Structure formats: structure tokens, C-alpha cells
Tab-separated table of C-alpha atoms and ligand atoms in Angstrom:
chain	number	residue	atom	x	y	z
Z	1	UNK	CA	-40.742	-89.679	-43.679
Z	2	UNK	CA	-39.878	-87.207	-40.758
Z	3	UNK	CA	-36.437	-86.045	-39.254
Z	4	UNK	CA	-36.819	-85.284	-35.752
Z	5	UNK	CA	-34.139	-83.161	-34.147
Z	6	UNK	CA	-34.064	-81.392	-31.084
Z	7	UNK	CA	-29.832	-80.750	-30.757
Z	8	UNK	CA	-30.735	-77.128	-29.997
Z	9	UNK	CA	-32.864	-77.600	-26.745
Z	10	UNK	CA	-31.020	-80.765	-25.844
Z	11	UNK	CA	-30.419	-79.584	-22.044
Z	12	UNK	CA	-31.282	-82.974	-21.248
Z	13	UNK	CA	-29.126	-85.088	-18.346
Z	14	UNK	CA	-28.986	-88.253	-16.257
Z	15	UNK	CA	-31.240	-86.469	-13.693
Z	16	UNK	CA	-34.333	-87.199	-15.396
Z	17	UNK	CA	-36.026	-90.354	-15.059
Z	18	UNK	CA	-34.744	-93.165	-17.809
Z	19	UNK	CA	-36.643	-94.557	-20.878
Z	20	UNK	CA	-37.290	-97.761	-19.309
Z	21	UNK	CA	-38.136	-96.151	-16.333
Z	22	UNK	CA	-41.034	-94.001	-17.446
Z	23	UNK	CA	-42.412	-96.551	-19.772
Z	24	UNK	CA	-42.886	-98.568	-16.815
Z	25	UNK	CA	-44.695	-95.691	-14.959
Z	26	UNK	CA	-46.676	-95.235	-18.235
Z	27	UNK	CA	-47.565	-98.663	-18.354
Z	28	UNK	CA	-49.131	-98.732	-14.851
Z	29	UNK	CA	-52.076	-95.768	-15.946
Z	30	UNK	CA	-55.465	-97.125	-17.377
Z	31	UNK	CA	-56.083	-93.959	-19.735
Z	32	UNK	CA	-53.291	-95.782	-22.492
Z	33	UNK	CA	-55.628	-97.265	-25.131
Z	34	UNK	CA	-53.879	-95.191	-27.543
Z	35	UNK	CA	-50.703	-97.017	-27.599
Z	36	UNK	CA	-52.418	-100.181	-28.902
Z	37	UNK	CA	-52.560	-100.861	-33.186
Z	38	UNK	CA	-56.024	-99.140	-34.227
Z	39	UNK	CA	-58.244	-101.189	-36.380
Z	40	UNK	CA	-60.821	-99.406	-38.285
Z	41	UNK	CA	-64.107	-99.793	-37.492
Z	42	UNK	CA	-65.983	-101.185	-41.052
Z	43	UNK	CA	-69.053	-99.252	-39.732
Z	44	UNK	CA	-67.685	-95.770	-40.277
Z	45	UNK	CA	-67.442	-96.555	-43.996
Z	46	UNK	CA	-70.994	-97.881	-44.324
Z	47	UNK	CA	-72.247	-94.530	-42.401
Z	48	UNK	CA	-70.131	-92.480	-44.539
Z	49	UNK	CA	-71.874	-93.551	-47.504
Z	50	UNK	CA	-75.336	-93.202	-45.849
Z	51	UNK	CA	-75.006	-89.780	-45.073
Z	52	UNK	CA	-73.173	-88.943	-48.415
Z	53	UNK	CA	-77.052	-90.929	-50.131
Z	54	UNK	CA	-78.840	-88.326	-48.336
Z	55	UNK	CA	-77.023	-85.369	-47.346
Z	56	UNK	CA	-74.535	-83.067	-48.522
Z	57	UNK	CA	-73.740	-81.824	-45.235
Z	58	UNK	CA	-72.101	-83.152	-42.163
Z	59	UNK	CA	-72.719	-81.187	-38.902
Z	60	UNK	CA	-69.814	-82.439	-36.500
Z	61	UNK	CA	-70.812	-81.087	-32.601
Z	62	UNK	CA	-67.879	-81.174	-30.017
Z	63	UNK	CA	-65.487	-79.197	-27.965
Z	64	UNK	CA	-61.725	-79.937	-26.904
Z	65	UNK	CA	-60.544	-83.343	-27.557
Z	66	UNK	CA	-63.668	-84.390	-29.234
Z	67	UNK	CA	-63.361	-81.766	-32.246
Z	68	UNK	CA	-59.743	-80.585	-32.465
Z	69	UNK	CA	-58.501	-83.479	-33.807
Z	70	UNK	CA	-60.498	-84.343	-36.965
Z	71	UNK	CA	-60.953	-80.344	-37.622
Z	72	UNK	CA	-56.708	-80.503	-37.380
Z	73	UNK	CA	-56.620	-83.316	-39.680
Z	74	UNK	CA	-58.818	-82.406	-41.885
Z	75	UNK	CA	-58.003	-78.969	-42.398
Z	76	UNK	CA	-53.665	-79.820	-42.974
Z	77	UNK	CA	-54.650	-82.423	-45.397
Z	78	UNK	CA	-57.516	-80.568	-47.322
Z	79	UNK	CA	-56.526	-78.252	-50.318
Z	80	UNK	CA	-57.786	-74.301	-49.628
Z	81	UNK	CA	-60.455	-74.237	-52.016
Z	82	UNK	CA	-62.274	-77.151	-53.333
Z	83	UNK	CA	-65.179	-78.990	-53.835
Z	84	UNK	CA	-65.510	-81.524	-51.033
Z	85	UNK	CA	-68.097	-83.027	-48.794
Z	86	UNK	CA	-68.917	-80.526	-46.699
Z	87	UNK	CA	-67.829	-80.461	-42.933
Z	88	UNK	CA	-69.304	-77.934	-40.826
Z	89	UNK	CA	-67.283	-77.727	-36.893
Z	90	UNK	CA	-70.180	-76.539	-34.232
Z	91	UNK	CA	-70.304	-76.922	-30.187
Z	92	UNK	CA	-67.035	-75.781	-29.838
Z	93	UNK	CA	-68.200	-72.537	-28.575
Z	94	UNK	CA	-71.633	-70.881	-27.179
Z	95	UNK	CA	-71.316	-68.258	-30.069
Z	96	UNK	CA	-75.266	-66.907	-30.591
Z	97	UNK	CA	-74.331	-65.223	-33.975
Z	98	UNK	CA	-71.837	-69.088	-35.113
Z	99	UNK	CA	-75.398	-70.651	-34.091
Z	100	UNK	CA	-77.817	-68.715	-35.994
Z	101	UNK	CA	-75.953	-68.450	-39.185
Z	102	UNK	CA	-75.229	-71.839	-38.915
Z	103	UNK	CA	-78.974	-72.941	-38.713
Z	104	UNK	CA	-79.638	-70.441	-42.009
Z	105	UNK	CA	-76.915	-71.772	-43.552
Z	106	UNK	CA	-78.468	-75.139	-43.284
Z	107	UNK	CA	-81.649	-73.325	-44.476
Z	108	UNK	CA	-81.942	-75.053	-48.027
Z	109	UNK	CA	-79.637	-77.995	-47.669
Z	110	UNK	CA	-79.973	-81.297	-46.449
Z	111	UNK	CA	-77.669	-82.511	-43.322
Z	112	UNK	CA	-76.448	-84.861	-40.774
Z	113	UNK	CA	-75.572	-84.479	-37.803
Z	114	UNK	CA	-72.477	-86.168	-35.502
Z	115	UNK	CA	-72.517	-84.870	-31.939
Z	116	UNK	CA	-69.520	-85.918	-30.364
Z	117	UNK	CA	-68.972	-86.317	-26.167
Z	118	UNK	CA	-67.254	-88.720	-24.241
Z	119	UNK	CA	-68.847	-87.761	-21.161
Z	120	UNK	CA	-72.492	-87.138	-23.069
Z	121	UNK	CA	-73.128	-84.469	-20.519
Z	122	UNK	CA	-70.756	-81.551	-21.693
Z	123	UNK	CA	-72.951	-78.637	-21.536
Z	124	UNK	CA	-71.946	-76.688	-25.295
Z	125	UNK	CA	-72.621	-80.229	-26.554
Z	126	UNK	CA	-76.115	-80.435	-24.878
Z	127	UNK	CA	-76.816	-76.976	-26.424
Z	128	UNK	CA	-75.993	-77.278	-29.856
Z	129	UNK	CA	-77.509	-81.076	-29.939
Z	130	UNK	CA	-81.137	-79.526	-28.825
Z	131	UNK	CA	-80.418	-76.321	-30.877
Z	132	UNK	CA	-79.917	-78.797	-34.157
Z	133	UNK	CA	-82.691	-81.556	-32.864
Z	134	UNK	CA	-85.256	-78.962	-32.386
Z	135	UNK	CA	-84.569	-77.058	-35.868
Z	136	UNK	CA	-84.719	-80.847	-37.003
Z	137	UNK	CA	-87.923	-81.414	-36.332
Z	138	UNK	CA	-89.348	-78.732	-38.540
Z	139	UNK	CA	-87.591	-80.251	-41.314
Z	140	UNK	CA	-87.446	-83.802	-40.671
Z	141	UNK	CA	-89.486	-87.036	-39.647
Z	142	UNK	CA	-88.952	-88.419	-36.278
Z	143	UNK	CA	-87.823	-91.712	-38.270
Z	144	UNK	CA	-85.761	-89.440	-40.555
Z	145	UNK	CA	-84.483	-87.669	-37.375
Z	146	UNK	CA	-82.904	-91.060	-36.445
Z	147	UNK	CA	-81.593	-91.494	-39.221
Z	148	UNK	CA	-79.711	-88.726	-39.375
Z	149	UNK	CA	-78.077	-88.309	-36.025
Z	150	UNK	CA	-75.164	-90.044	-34.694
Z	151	UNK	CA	-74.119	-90.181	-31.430
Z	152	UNK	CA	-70.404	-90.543	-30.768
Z	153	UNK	CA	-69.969	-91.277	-26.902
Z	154	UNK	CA	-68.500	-93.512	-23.885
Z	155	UNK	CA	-71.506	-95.718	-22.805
Z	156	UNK	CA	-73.522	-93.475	-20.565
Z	157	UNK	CA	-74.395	-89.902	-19.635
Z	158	UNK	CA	-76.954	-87.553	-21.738
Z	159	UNK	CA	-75.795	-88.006	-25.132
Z	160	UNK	CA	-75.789	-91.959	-24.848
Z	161	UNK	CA	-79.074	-92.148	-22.903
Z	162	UNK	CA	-80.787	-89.723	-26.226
Z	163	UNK	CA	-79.249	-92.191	-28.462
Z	164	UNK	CA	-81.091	-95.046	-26.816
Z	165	UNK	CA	-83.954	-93.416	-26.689
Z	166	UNK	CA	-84.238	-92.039	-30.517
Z	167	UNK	CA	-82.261	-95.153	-32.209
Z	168	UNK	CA	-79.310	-93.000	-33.323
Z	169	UNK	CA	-76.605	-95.050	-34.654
Z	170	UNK	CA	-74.052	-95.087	-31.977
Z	171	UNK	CA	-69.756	-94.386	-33.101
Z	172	UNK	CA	-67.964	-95.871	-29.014
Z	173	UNK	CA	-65.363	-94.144	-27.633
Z	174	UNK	CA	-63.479	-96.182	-25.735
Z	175	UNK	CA	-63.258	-95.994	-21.749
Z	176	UNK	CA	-59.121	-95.754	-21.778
Z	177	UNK	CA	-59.057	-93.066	-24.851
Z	178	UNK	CA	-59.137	-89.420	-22.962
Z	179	UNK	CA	-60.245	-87.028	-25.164
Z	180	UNK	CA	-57.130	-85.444	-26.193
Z	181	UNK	CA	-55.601	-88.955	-26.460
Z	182	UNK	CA	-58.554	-89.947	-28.874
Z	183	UNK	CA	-57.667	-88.999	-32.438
Z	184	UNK	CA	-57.737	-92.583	-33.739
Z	185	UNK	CA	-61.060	-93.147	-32.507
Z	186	UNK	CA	-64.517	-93.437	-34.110
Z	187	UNK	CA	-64.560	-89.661	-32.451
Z	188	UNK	CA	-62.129	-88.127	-35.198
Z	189	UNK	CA	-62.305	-91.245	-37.552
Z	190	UNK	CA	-65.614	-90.741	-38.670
Z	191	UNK	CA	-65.729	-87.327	-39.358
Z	192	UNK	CA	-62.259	-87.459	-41.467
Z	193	UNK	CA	-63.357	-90.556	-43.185
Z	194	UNK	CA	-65.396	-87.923	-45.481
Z	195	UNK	CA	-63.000	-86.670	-47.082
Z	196	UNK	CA	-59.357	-87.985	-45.691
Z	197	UNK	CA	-57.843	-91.348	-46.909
Z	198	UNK	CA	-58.011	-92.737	-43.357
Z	199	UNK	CA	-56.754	-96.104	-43.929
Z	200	UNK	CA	-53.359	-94.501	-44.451
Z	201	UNK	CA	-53.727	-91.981	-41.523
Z	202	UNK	CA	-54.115	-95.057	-39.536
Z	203	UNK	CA	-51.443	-96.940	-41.159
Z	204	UNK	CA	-49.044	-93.828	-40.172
Z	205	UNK	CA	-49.786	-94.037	-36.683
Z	206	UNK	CA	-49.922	-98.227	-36.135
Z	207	UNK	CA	-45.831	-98.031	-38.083
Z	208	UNK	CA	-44.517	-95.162	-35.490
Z	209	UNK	CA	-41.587	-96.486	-34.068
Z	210	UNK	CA	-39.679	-93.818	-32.459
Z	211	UNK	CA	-40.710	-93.994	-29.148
Z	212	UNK	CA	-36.964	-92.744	-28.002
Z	213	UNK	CA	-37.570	-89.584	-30.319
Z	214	UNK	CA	-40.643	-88.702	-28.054
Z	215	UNK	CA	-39.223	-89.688	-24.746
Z	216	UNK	CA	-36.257	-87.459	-25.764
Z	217	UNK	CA	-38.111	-84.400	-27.088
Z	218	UNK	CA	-40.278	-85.269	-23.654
Z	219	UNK	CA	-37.280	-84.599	-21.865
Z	220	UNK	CA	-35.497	-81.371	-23.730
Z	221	UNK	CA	-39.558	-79.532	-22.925
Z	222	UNK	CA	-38.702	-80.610	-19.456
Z	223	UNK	CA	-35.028	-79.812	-19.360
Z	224	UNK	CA	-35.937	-76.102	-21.238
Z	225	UNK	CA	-38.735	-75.632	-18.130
Z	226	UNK	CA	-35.867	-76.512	-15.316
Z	227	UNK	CA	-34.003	-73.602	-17.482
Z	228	UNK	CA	-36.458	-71.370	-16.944
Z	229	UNK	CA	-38.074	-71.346	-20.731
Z	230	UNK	CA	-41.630	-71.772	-19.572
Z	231	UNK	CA	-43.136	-71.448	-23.206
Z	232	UNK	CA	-43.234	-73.362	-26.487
Z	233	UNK	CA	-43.806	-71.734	-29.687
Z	234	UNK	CA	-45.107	-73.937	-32.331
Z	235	UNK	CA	-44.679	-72.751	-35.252
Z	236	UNK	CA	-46.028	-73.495	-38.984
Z	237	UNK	CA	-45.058	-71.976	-42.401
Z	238	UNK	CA	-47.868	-73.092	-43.514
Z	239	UNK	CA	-51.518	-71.468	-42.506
Z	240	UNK	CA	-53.844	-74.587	-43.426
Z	241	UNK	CA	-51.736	-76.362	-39.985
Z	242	UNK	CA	-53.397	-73.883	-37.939
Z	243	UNK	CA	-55.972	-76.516	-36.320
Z	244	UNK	CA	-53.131	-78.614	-36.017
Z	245	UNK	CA	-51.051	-76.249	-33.560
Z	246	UNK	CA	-54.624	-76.213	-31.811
Z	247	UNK	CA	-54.709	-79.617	-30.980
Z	248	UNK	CA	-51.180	-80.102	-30.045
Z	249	UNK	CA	-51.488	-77.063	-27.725
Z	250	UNK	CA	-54.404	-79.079	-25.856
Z	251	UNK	CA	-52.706	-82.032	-26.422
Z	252	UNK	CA	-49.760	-80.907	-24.046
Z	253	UNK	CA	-51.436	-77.365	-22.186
Z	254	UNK	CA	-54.114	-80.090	-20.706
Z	255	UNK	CA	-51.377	-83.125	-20.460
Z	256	UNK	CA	-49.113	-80.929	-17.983
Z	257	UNK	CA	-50.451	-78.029	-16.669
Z	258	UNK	CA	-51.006	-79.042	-13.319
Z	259	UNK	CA	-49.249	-78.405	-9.894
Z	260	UNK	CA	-47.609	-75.633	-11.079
Z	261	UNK	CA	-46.298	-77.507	-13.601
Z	262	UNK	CA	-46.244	-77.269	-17.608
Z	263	UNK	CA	-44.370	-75.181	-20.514
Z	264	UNK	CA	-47.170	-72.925	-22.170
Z	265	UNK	CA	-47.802	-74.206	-25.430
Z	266	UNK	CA	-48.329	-71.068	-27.740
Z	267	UNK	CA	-48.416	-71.146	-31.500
Z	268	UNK	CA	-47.326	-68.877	-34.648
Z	269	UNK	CA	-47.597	-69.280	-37.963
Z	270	UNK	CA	-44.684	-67.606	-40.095
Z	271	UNK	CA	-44.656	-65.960	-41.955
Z	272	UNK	CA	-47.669	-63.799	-41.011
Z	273	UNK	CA	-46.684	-63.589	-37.593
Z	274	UNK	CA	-43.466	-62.964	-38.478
Z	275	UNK	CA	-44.451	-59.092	-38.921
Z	276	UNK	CA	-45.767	-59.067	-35.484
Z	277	UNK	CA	-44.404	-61.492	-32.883
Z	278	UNK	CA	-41.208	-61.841	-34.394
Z	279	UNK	CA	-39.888	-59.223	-33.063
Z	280	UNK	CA	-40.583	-60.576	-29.357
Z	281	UNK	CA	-39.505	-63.669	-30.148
Z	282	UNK	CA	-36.197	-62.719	-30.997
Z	283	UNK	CA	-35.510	-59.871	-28.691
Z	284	UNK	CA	-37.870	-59.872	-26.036
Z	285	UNK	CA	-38.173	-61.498	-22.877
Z	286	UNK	CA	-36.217	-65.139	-22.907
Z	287	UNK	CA	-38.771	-66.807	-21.549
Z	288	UNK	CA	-39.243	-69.125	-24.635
Z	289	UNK	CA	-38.273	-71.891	-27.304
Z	290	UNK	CA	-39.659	-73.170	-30.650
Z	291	UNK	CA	-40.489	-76.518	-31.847
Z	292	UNK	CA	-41.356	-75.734	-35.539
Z	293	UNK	CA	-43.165	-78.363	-38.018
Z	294	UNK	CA	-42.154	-77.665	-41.286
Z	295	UNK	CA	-42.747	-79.366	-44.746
Z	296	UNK	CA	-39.965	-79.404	-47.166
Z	297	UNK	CA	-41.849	-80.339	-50.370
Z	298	UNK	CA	-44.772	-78.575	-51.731
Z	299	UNK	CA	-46.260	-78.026	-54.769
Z	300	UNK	CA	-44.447	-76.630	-57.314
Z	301	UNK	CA	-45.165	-73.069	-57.678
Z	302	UNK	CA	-43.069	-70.577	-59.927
Z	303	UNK	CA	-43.271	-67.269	-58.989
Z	304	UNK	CA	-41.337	-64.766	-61.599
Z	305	UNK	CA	-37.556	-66.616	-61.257
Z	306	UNK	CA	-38.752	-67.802	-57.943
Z	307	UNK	CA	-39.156	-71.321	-56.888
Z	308	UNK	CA	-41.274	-71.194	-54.176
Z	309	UNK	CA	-40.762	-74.351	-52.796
Z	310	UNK	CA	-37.073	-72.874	-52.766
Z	311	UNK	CA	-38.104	-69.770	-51.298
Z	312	UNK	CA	-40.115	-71.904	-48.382
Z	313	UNK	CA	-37.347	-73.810	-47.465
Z	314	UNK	CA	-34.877	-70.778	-47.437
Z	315	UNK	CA	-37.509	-68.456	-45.235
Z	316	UNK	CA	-37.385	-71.746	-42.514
Z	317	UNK	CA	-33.308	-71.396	-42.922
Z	318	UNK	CA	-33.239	-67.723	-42.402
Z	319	UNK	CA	-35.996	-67.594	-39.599
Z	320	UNK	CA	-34.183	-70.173	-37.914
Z	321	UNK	CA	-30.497	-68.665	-37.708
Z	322	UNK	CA	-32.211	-65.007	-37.107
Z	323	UNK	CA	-33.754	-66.591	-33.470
Z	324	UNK	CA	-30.446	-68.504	-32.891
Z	325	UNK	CA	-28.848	-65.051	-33.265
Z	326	UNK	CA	-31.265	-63.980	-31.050
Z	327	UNK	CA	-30.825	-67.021	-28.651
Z	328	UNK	CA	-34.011	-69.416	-29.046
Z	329	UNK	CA	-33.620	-72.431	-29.309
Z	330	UNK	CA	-35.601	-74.671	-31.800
Z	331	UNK	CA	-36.488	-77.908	-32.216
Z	332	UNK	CA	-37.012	-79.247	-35.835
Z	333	UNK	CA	-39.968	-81.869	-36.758
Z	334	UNK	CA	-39.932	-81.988	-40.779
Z	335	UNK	CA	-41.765	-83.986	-42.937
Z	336	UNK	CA	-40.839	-84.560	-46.349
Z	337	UNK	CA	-44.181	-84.200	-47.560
Z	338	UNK	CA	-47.816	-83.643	-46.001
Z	339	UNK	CA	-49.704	-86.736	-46.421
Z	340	UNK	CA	-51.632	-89.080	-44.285
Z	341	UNK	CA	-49.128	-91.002	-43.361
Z	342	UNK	CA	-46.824	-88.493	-42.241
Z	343	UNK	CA	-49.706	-86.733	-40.084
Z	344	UNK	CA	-50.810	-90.070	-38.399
Z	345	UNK	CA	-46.916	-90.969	-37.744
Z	346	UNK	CA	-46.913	-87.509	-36.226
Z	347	UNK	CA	-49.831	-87.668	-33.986
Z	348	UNK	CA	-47.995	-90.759	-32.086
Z	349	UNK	CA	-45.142	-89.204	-31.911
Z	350	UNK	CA	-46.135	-86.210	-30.205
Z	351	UNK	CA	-49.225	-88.022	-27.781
Z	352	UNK	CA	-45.925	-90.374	-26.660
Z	353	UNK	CA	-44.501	-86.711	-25.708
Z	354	UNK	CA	-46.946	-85.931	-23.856
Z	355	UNK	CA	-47.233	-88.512	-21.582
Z	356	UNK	CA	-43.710	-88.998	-21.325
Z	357	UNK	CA	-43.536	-85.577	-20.717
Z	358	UNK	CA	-45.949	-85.584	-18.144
Z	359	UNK	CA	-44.658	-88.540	-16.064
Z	360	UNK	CA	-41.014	-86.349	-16.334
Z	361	UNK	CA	-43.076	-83.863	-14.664
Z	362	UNK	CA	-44.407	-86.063	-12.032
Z	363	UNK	CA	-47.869	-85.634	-12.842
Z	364	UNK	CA	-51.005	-87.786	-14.256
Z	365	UNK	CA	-50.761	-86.901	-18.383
Z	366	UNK	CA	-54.150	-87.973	-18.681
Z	367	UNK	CA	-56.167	-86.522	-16.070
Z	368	UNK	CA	-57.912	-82.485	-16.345
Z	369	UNK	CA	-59.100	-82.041	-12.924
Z	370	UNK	CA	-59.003	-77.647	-13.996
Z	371	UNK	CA	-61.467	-78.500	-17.044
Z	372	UNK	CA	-64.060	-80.595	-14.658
Z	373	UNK	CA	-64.344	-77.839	-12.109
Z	374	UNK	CA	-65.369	-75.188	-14.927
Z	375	UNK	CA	-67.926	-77.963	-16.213
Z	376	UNK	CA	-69.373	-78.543	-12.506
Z	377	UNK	CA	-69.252	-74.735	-12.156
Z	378	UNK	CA	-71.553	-74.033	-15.681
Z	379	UNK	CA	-73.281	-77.024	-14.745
Z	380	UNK	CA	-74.024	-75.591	-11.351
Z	381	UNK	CA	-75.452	-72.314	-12.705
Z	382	UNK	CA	-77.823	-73.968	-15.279
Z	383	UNK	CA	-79.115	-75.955	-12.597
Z	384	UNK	CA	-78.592	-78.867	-14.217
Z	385	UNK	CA	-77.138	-80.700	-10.866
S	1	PA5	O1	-59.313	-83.721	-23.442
S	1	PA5	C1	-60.331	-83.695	-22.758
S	1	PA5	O2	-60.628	-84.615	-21.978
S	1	PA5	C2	-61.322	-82.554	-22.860
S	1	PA5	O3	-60.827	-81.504	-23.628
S	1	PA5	C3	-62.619	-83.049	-23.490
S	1	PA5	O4	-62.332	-83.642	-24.717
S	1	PA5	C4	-63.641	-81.941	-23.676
S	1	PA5	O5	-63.857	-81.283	-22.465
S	1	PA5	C5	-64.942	-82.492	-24.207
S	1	PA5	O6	-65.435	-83.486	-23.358
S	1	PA5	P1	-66.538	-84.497	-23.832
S	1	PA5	O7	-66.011	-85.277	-24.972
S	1	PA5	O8	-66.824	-85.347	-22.640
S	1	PA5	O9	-67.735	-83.663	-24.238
């Protein structure tokens, strides 16, 4: 279960356009794929238990919308130290030092490999792919090879032509899924599947029903913009949620910052940052609000005469009336527990934001015309157009 509430930002009036309204406009753009019930494709299981036969690691390549979302997942519902499958993140950046432990890391163990790109033609994608299909090669069998790459793409570009070409098994994503709109996809599925119970991820997501709680946090992010708060805080009490403050600052950064447009989506987690933003946050320029996630039941932990699930939910109380005293205002998502239902209700709730969020902003929620001109750009300088 989650209580939304967003009384402390609610700024919102009868100038902004009306539910009705903007689900109309959202109806009208092709990109919505999303908002449809997600069956799960029975392949992803079957590979799953390939790779598990003859690996026991997964390397998942992508960037942006094609990593953040299974890496957020699967990090907030993974305990800190355990003994799962192991799922290694690469391609999200052009690190040479990332690369080169990675590949001795991989040294003595063996792997599969899920490179991940809508497009196919993203250029840290291409990288890491060739980096991982050469070193590959002085491992593995060609037929091996095949057996261990997958290819999750649209249906052309680079990546989808290589998967032709060497027989990888191909994972679709679909044409009206953009990437930061594609967490229930075979993109994010897959890689979760390992070690995430995704049937009740998805099962979260398909039962959202609050589309009213979105369109009205949509409009108190638009109404706290039109007051001049042109930055969001996330925050977290919990450090493991990190990845998930990633994606939902892509989620909205790339949704609505265009035309001059946008609140800056910026993230804490507390109580670390506590002892070094906190201060600003409080005092400092008014320039910003909170939205902060929290989790009211934990596990139980005694400290001493502390109960630290006690202790949690008082530091959220006191951290919250210290920025009211200092004149933020926060809005409050909180989940009764951290499970996969909660996180895949969650992840509807806030994509609906976004878009509706975007269209209150009079702008396309699902286009990133600033992203393809630094692609083109890189492109452009490795002559590879
Ligand atoms: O949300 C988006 O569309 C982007 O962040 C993309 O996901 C990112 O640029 C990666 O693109 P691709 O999946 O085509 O490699």
C-alpha cells in the first residue's frame, strides 16, 4: 500500500488544464504503450534459466532508459550483502579503468551478456558490445558466442542488424515504449527476472489506479515552478533507493526539460546528506521543494533501547518539520513496506506524472530532442555518419 500526499505543495488552481482534459491530450501521442496491462513475455523465463545452466554472470550493457530502470529495481529490492546471481551494469559510461577491471573481473568466470538499445546505434552501447564480443572470442566458440548474447532492441539499427547476423536471441522493445517510459519491458524485465519476483512487480503496476494522484502531484511540480521553486529534491532514508532517485530524475529531467521548461530533479539521501546539504536545504536559497519516498516498515533492528524502525520513522518526522520551519515544502509518497508490488505500483504512478506533467507544461513528455543532438555530435566525431 502507498499514501500519497502532496497538501504541502498543493499551489494547484483552476488555471491548469483539467484531468479530462490532459488525458485527452495524452491520449492523442503514439509514445503511450506504457499505459496498457503488461503481459510477461514466457521467453524471459526460459532465457533466465539458460544463462543461470551456463553462467554465473550476467553482463547487462545500456545507458539512460535502457539501464536505470532494472539497476533501480534491482538494487531497492535486493538485500546489501548476499549471495545472488550476479548482475554486473556496463555501457553506461566510457570509463577505460570500469572497462578493464570489468573484463579481469570476468577473467575466471563464465558470463552472458544482454546489451540493451532501443535505437541499436547508441555509441557507449556499440563500444562496450565490441569491447565484450571481441574479449569473447578468446574465450568462447562462435556457436557458444551466440549463445550467449542477447540482443534487447527496437527492430533495426546496429544492435538488431548484429543480432541477425550472429543468431543472438532477440528480447523487442516495443516501437511506442521510449526509453525512460520502458521499465516493464523485456529491456528491464529480463535483467530483474534474475533475481526479482517479477510477476508481482508487474502485478503492482497492471493494479495502479490512481491516475488523479499523478495528475495532481503533476500539477503541484507545475504549480511549485509558476512559484518560482525550480528544483525537486528527492529524497530517500534509505541508501539501497539510490538507483531509484536515478531513474526518476531521468524519468522527469528528460520528460520536461525543454523550452525552458522543467523543475530540476535533484536527489538526497538522508540521512548522509543530511550533514552536508541540509543545511542549504533549509536555509539557503528558496529555490526548492521535496518529494520524499519513505518506507515505514523495515526490519526489525534493536539497537541498545532503540527500535530502529522507531528511530526511522521519527528521523522522517523531525527532518520533515525542521524544513517546514525552514519553509520547504514536501510532498510525501510512503509505502508501507518495500516489496514488488509497491515498487511496480510506484513506477506507474510517477511515469503518469510525468507525462501529465509534461502536457501541464505544454511540451511533448516523450520526446529528447537535447539527448539526440549529443548522439549526432559523438557520432559525428567518430565518423560513424
Ligand atoms: O530515455 C531515453 O530515450 C534515453 O535516455 C535512452 O534510453 C538512452 O539514450 C539510450 O538509448 P538507446 O536505448 O537507444 O541506446
Amino acid at each position: 500500500m502507498i499514501n500519497f500526499d502532496f497538501k504541502s505543495t498543493n499551489y494547484f488552481d483552476n488555471n491548469y488544464l483539467d484531468f479530462d482534459s490532459c488525458n485527452t491530450k495524452l491520449n492523442k501521442y503514439d509514445m503511450i504503450g506504457w499505459t496498457n496491462n503488461i503481459s510477461i513475455n514466457p521467453n524471459i523465463d526460459k532465457m533466465v534459466t539458460k544463462v543461470k545452466r551456463n553462467s554465473s554472470v550476467l553482463v547487462v550493457v545500456g545507458i539512460g532508459g535502457s539501464y536505470l530502470g532494472s539497476k533501480a529495481i534491482h538494487d531497492a529490492l535486493s538485500y546489501y550483502f548476499d549471495d545472488k546471481f550476479e548482475v554486473i551494469y556496463c555501457g553506461y559510461s566510457l570509463s577505460n579503468n570500469y572497462l578493464t577491471d570489468l573484463l579481469n573481473y570476468l577473467e575466471n568466470k563464465d558470463f552472458s551478456v544482454d546489451i540493451i538499445s532501443k535505437s541499436g546505434n547508441t555509441m557507449e552501447i556499440k563500444l562496450a558490445y565490441n569491447m565484450l564480443l571481441d574479449y569473447m572470442k578468446t574465450r568462447y566458440s562462435d556457436e557458444e558466442i551466440s549463445e550467449r548474447i542477447f540482443a534487447t532492441t527496437g527492430t533495426s539499427g546496429f544492435l538488431y542488424d548484429e543480432a541477425i547476423k550472429h543468431n543472438y536471441f532477440r528480447f523487442n522493445i516495443p516501437e511506442d515504449f521510449g526509453g525512460r517510459f520502458s521499465m516493464m519491458s523485456d529491456a528491464h524485465l529480463f535483467p530483474l527476472a534474475f533475481n526479482i519476483n517479477i510477476n508481482k512487480f508487474v502485478q503492482g503496476y497492471n493494479e495502479f489506479n490512481e491516475l488523479e494522484k499523478s495528475f495532481e502531484y503533476a500539477g503541484t511540480r507545475v504549480s511549485m515552478f509558476d512559484n518560482k521553486k525550480y528544483v525537486e529534491n528527492f529524497v530517500s532514508f534509505e541508501p539501497k533507493y539510490g538507483m531509484f532517485l536515478e531513474w526518476i530524475k531521468q524519468l522527469f529531467g528528460e520528460s520536461e526539460g525543454k523550452d525552458g521548461k522543467g523543475v530540476l530533479p535533484f536527489s538526497t539521501i538522508f540521512t548522509r546528506d543530511l550533514h552536508s546539504l541540509g543545511q542549504f536545504i533549509q536555509e539557503g536559497n528558496k529555490i526548492l521543494f521535496e518529494t520524499f519516498i519513505v518506507v515505514r516498515n523495515n526490519n526489525d533492528l534493536k539497537i541498545g533501547s532503540h527500535d530502529m524502525n522507531e528511530v526511522n520513522n521519527k528521523i522522517v518526522d523531525a527532518v520533515r518539520e525542521a524544513h517546514y520551519k525552514g519553509n520547504v515544502s514536501i510532498n510525501m509518497i510512503e509505502l508501507d513496506e518495500a516489496n514488488e508490488y509497491n515498487f511496480g505500483y510506484l513506477v506507474k504512478f510517477l511515469m503518469y506524472a510525468a507525462a501529465y506533467s509534461g502536457i501541464l507544461f505544454n511540451i511533448n513528455p516523450f520526446d529528447q530532442p537535447g539527448v539526440e543532438v549529443y548522439k549526432k555530435e559523438i557520432r559525428k566525431r567518430l565518423n560513424e555518419e
